[in-house]
Short mmCIF file of C-alpha atoms in Angstrom, two decimals:
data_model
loop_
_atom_site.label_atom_id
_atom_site.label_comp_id
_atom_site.label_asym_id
_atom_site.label_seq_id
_atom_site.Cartn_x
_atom_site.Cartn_y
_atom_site.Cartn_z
CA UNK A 1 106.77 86.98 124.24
CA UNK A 2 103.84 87.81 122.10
CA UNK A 3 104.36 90.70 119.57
CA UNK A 4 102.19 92.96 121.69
CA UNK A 5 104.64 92.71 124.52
CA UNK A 6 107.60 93.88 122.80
CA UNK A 7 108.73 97.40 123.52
CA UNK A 8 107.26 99.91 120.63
CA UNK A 9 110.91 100.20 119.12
CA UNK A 10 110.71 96.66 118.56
CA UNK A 11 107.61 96.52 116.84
CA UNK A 12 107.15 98.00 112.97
CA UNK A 13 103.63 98.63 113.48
CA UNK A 14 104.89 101.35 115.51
CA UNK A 15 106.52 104.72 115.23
CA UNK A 16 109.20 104.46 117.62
CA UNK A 17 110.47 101.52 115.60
CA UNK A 18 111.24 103.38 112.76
CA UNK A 19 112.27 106.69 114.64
CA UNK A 20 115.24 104.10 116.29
CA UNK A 21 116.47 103.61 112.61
CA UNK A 22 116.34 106.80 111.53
CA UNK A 23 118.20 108.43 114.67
CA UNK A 24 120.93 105.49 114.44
CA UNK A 25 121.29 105.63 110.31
CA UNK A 26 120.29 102.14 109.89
CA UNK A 27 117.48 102.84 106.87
CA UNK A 28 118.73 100.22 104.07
CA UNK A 29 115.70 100.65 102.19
CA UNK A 30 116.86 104.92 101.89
CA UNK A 31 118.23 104.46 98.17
CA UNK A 32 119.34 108.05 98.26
CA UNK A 33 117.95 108.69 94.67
CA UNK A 34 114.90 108.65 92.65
CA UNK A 35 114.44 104.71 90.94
CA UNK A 36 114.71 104.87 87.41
CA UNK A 37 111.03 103.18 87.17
CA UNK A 38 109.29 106.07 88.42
CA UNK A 39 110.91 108.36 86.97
CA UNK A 40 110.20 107.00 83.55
CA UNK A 41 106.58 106.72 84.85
CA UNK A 42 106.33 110.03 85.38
CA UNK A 43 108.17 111.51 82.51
CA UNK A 44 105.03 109.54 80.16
CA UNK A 45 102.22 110.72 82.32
CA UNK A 46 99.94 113.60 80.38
CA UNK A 47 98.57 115.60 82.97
CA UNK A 48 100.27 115.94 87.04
CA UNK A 49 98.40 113.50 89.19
CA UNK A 50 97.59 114.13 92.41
CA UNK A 51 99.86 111.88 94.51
CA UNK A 52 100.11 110.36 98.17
CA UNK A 53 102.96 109.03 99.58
CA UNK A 54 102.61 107.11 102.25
CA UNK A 55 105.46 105.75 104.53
CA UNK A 56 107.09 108.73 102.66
CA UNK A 57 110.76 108.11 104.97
CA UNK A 58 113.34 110.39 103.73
CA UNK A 59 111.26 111.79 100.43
CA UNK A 60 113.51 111.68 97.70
CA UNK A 61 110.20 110.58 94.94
CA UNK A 62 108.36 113.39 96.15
CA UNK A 63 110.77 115.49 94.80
CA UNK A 64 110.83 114.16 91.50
CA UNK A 65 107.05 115.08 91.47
CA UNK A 66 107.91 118.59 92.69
CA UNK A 67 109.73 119.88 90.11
CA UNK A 68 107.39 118.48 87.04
CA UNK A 69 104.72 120.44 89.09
CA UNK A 70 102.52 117.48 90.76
CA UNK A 71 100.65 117.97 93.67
CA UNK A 72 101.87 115.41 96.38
CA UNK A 73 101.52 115.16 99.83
CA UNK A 74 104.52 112.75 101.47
CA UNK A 75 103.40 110.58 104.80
CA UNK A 76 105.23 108.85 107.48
CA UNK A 77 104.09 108.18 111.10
CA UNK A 78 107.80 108.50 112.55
CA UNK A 79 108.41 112.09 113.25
CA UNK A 80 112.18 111.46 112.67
CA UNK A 81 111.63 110.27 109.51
CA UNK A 82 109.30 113.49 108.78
CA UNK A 83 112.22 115.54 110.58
CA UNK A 84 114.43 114.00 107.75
CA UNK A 85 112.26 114.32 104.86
CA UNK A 86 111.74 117.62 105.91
CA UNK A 87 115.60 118.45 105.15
CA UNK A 88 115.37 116.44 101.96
CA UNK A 89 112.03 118.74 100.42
CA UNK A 90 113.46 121.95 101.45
CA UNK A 91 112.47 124.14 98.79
CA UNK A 92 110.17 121.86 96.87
CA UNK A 93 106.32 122.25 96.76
CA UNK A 94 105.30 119.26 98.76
CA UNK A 95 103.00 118.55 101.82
CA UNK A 96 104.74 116.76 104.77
CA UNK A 97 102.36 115.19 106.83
CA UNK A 98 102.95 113.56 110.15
CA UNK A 99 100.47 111.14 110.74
CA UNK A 100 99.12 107.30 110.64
CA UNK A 101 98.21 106.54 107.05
CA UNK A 102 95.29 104.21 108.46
CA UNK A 103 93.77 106.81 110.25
CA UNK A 104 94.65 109.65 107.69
CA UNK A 105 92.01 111.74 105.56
CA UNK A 106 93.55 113.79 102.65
CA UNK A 107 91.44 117.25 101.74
CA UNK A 108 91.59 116.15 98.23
CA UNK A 109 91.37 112.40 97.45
CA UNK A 110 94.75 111.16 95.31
CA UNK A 111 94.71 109.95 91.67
CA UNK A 112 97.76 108.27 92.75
CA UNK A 113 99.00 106.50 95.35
CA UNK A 114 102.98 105.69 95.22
CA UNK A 115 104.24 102.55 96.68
CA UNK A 116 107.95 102.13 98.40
CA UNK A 117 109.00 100.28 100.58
CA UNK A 118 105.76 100.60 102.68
CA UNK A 119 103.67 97.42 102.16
CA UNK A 120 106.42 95.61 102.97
CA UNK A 121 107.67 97.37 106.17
CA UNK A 122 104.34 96.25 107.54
CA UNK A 123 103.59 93.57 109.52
CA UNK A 124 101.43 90.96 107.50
CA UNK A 125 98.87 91.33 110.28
CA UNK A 126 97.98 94.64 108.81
CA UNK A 127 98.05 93.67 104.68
CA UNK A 128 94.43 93.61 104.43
CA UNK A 129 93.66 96.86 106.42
CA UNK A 130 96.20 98.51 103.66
CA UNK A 131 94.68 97.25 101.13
CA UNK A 132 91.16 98.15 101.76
CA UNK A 133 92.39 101.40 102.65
CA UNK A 134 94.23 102.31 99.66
CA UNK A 135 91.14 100.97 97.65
CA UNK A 136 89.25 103.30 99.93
CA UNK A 137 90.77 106.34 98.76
CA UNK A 138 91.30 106.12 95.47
CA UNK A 139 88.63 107.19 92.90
CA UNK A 140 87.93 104.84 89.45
CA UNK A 141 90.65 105.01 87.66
CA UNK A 142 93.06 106.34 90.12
CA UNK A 143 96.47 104.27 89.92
CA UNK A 144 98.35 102.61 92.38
CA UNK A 145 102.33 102.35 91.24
CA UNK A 146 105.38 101.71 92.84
CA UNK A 147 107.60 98.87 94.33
CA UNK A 148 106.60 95.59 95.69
CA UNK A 149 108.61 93.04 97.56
CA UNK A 150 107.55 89.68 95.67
CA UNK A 151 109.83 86.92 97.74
CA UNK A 152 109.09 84.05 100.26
CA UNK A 153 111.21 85.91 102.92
CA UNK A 154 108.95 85.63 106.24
CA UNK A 155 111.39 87.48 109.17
CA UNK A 156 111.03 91.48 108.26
CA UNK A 157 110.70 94.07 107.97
CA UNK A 158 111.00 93.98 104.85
CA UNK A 159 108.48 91.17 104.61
CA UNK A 160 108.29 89.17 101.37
CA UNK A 161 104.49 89.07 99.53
CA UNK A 162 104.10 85.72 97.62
CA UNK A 163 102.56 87.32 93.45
CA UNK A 164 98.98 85.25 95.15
CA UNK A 165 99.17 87.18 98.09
CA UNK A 166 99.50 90.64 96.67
CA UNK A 167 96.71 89.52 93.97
CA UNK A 168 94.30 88.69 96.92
CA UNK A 169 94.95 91.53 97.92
CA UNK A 170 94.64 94.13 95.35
CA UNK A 171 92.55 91.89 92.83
CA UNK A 172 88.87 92.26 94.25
CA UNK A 173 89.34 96.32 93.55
CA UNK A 174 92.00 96.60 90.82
CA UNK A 175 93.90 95.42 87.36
CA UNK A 176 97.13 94.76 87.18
CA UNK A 177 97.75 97.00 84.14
CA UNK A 178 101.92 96.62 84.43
CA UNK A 179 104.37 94.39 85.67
CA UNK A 180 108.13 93.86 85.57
CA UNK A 181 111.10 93.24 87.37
CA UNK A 182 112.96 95.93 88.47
CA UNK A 183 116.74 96.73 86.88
CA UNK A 184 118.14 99.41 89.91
CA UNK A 185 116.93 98.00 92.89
CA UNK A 186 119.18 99.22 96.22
CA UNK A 187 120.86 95.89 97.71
CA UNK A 188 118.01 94.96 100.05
CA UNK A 189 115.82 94.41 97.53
CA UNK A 190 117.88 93.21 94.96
CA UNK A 191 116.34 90.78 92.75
CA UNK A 192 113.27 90.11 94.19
CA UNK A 193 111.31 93.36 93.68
CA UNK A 194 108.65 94.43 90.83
CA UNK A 195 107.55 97.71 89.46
CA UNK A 196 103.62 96.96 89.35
CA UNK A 197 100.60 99.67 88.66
CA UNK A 198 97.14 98.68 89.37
CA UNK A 199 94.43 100.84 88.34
CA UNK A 200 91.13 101.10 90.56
CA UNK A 201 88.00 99.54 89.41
CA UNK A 202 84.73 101.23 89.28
CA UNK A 203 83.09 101.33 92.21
CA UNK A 204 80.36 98.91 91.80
CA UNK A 205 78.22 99.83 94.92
CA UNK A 206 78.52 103.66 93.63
CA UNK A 207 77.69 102.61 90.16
CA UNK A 208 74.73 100.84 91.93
CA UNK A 209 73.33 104.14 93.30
#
């Protein structure tokens, strides 16, 4: 059976997939908490960026960048994980958005773009299409920070991104500007994940113009 004839709960490309987790409580990638990386990345920024979230799940980062004031707009294609988040953000300034991050259009383009647990919840099918899309929306200069899953593990999600992969990915429109390994990590991630920002390149067909 080829991956397109699976049932949509069986496939992590789609939203029923993740809607089954949510609705039975299996979400092992929920840490419950804010990660002590992103905090501290916050707490150093100057100014509030403006942030997107995508693959958002149950929200907890988005509330960290509530309450220092940020603008940030949390997205998840599963309404049950929206449903969730939603109980998560009561009272904090935060746009909830239900929709496919592929096919989504923000009214104001992000500064930042905050990575968790996303990339690798995706099949690899669709690596290139996120990484030409988070290119896509972010302006020179705008950061990409967060979480990635550097491992050889192959059956997902979460999938494992080899460090060549992720540069082939994110090289040809970003720097790497940090890099570490990652001291708090929940148990599914454990060891093999890296707190990473890249920072967009200039544009070099706008600088053309």
């Amino acid at each position: 059976m080829s991956d397109q004839d699976k049932p949509a709960a069986q496939r992590p490309e789609h939203p029923d997939f993740w809607c089954k987790r949510f609705e039975e409580g299996i979400t092992p990638w929920d840490a419950g908490r804010v990660p002590a990386d992103f905090d501290a990345f916050v707490s150093v920024r100057p100014t509030p960026m403006n942030t997107l979230i995508p693959g958002c799940g149950s929200g907890w980062e988005a509330t960290r960048l509530a309450a220092a004031g940020w603008p940030v707009t949390a997205l998840d294609f599963s309404p049950t994980a929206v449903a969730r988040a939603r109980e998560v953000l009561a009272g904090h300034a935060v746009e909830l958005v239900c929709a496919d991050f592929f096919n989504y259009t923000p009214a104001t383009p992000p500064t930042l773009i905050y990575e968790r647990a996303f990339l690798c919840a995706l099949p690899r099918k669709l690596w290139p299409d996120w990484a030409g899309k988070v290119a896509a929306l972010l302006p020179s200069g705008g950061l990409l920070a967060g979480y990635f899953f550097v491992c050889e593990q192959l059956k997902g999600p979460p999938f494992g991104i080899q460090p060549e992969q992720l540069d082939a990915l994110l090289l040809p429109a970003f720097e790497r500007i940090e890099d570490r390994p990652v001291a708090d990590s929940i148990p599914v991630f454990a060891g093999r994940e890296r707190w990473q920002v890249w920072r967009r390149r200039q544009d070099e067909r706008a600088a053309d113009r």
